[in-house]
CSV table of N, CA, C and O in Angstrom, one decimal:
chain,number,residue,atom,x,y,z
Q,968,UNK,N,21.5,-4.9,31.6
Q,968,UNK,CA,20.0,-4.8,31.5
Q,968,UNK,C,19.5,-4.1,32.8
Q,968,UNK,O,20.1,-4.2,33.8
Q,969,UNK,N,18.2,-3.2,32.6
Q,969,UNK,CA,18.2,-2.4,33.8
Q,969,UNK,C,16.9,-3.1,34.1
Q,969,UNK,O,16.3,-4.0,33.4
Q,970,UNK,N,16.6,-2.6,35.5
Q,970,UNK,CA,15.6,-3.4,36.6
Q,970,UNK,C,14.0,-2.8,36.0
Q,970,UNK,O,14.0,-1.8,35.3
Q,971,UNK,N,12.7,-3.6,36.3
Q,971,UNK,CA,11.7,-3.3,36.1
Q,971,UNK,C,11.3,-1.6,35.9
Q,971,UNK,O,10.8,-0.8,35.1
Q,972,UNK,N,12.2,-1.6,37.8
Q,972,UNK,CA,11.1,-0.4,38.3
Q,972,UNK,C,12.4,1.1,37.7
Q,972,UNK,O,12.1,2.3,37.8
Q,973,UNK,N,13.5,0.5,37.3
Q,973,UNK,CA,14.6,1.7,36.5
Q,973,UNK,C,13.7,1.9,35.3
Q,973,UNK,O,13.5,3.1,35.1
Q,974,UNK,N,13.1,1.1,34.4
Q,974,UNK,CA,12.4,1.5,33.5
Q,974,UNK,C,11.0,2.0,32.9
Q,974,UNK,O,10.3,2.3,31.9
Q,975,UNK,N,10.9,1.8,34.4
Q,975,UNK,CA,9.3,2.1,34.6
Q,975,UNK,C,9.7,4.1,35.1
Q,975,UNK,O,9.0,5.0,34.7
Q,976,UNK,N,10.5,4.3,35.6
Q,976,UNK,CA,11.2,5.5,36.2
Q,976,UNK,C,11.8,6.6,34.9
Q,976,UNK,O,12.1,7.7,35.2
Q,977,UNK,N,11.9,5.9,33.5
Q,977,UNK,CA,12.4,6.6,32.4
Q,977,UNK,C,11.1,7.3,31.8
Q,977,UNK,O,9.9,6.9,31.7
Q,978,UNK,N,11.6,8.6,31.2
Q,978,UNK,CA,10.9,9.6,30.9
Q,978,UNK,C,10.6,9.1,29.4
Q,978,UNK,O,9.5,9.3,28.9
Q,979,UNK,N,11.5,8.4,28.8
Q,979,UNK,CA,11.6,8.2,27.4
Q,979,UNK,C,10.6,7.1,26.8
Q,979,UNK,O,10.4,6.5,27.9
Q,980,UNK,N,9.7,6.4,25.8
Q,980,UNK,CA,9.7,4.9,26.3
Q,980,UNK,C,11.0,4.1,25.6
Q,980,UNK,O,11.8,4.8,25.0
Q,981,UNK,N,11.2,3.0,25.6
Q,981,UNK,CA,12.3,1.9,25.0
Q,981,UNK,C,11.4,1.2,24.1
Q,981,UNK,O,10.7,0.2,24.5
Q,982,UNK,N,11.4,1.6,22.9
Q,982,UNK,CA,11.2,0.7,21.4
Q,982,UNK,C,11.7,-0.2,20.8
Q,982,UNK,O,12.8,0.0,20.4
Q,983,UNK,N,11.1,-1.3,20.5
Q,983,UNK,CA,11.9,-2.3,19.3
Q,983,UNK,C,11.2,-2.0,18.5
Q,983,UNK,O,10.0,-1.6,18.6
Q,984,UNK,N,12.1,-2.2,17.1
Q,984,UNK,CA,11.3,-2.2,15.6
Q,984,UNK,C,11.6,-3.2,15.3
Q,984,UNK,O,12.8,-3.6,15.3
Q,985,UNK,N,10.7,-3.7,14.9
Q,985,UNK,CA,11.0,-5.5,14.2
Q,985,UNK,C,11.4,-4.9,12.6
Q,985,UNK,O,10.9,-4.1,11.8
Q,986,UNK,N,12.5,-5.6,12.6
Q,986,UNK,CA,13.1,-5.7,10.9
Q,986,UNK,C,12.6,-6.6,9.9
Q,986,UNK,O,13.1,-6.7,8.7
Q,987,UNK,N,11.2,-7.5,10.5
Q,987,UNK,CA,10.8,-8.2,9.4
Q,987,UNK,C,9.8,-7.3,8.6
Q,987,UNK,O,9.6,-7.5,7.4
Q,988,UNK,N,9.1,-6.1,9.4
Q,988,UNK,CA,8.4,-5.2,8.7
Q,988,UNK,C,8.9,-4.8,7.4
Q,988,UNK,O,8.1,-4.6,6.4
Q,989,UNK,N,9.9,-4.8,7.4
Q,989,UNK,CA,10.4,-4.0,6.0
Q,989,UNK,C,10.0,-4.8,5.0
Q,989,UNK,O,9.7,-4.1,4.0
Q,990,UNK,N,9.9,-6.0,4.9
Q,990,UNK,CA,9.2,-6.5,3.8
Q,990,UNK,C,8.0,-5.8,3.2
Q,990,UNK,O,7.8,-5.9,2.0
Q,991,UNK,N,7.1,-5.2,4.2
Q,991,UNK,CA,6.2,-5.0,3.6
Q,991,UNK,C,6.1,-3.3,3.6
Q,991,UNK,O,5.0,-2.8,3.6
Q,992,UNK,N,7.0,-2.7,3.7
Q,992,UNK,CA,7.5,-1.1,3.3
Q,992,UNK,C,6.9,-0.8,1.7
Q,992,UNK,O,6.1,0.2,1.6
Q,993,UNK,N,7.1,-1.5,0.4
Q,993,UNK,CA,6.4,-0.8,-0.7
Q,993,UNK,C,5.6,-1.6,-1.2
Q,993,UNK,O,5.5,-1.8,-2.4
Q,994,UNK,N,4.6,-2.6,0.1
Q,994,UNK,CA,3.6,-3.1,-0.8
Q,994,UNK,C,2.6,-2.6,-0.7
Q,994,UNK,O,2.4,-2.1,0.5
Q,995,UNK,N,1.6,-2.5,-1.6
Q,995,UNK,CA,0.2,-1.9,-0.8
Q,995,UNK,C,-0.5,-2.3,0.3
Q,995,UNK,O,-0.9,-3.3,-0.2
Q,996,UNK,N,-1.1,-2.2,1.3
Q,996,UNK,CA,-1.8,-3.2,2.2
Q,996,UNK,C,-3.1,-2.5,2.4
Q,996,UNK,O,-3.1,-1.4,2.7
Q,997,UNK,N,-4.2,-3.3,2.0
Q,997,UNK,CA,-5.9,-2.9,2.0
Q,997,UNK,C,-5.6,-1.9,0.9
Q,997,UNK,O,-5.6,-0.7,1.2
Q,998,UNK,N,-5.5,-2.2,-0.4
Q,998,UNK,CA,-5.6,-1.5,-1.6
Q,998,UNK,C,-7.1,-1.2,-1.5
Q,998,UNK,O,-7.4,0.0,-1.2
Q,999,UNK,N,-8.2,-2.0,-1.7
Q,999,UNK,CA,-9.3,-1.4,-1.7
Q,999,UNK,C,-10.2,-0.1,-0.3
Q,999,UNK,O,-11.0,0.8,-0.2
Q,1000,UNK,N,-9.4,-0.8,0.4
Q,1000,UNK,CA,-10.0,0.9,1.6
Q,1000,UNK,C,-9.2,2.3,0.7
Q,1000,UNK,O,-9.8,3.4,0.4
Q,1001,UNK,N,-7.9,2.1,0.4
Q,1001,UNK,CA,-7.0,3.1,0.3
Q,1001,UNK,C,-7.8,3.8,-1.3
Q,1001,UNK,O,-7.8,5.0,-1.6
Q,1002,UNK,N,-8.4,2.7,-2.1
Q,1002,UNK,CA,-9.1,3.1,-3.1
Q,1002,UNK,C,-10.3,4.0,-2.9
Q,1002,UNK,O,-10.4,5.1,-3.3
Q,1003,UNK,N,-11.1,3.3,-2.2
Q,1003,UNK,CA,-12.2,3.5,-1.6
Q,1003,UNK,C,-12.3,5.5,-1.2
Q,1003,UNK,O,-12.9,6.5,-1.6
Q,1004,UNK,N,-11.3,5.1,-0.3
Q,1004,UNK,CA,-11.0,6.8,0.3
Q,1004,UNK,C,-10.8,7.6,-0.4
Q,1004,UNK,O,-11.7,8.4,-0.7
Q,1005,UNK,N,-9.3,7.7,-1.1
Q,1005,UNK,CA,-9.1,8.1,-2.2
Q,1005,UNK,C,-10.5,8.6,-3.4
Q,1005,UNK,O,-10.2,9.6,-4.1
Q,1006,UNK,N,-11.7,8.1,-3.5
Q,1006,UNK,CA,-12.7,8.5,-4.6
Q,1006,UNK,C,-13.3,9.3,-3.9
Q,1006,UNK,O,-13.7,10.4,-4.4
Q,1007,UNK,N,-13.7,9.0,-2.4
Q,1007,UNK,CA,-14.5,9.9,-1.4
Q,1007,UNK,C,-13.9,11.2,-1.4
Q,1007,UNK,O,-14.4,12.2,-1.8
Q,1008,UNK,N,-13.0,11.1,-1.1
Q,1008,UNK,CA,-12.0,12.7,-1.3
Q,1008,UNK,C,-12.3,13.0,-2.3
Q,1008,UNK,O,-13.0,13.9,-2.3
Q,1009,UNK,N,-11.8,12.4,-3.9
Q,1009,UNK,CA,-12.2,13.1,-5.0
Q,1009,UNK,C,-13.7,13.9,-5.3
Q,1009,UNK,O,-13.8,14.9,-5.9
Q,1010,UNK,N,-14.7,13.2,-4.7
Q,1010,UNK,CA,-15.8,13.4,-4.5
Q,1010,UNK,C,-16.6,14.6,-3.8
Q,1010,UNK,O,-17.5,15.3,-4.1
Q,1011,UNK,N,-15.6,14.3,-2.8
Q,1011,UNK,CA,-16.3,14.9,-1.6
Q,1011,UNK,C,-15.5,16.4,-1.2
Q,1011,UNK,O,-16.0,17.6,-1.2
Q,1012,UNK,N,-13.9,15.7,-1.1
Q,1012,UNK,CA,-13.3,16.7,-0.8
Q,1012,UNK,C,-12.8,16.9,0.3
Q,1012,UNK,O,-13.2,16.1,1.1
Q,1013,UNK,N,-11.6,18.1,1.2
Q,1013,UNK,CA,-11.1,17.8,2.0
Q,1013,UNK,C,-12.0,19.1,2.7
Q,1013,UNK,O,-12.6,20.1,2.1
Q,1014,UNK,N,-11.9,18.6,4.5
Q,1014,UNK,CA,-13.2,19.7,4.9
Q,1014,UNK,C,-12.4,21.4,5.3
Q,1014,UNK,O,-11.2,21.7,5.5
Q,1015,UNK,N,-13.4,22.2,5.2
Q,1015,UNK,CA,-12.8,23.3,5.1
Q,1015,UNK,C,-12.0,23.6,6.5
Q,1015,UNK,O,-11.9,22.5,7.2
Q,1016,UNK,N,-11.4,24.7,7.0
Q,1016,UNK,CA,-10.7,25.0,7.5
Q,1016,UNK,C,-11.3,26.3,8.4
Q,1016,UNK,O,-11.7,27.3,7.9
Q,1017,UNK,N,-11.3,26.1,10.0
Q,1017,UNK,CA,-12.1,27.5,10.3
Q,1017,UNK,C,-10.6,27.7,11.3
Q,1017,UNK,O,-9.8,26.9,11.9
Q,1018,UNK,N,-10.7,29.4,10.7
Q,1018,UNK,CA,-9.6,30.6,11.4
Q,1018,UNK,C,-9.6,30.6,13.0
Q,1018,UNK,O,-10.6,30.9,13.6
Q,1019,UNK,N,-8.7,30.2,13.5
Q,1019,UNK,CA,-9.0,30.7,14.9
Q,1019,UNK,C,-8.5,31.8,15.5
Q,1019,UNK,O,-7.4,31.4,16.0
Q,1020,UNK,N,-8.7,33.2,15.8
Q,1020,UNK,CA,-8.4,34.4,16.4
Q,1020,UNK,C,-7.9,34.1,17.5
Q,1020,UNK,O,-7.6,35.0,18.2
């Protein structure tokens, strides 16, 4: 195990991923915002795009 200030000195950062997440990998979560948005876009539409020279 390295010291505080060894890790505080790394360029990288050091990640855990919790493996209980995966449970919720193909459920929907806030179906209605994702709905919601989804109609706006249909609606509305995605915004245009300006060229930059």
């Amino acid at each position: 195990m390295k010291t505080i200030d060894e890790l505080n000195e790394r360029q990288t950062p050091i990640v855990t991923i919790d493996n209980s997440l995966k449970a919720f990998k193909n459920k929907p979560l806030f179906q209605a915002k994702v709905d919601k948005a989804n109609e706006t876009l249909k609606n509305v539409g995605l915004p245009k795009l300006k060229k930059v020279l």
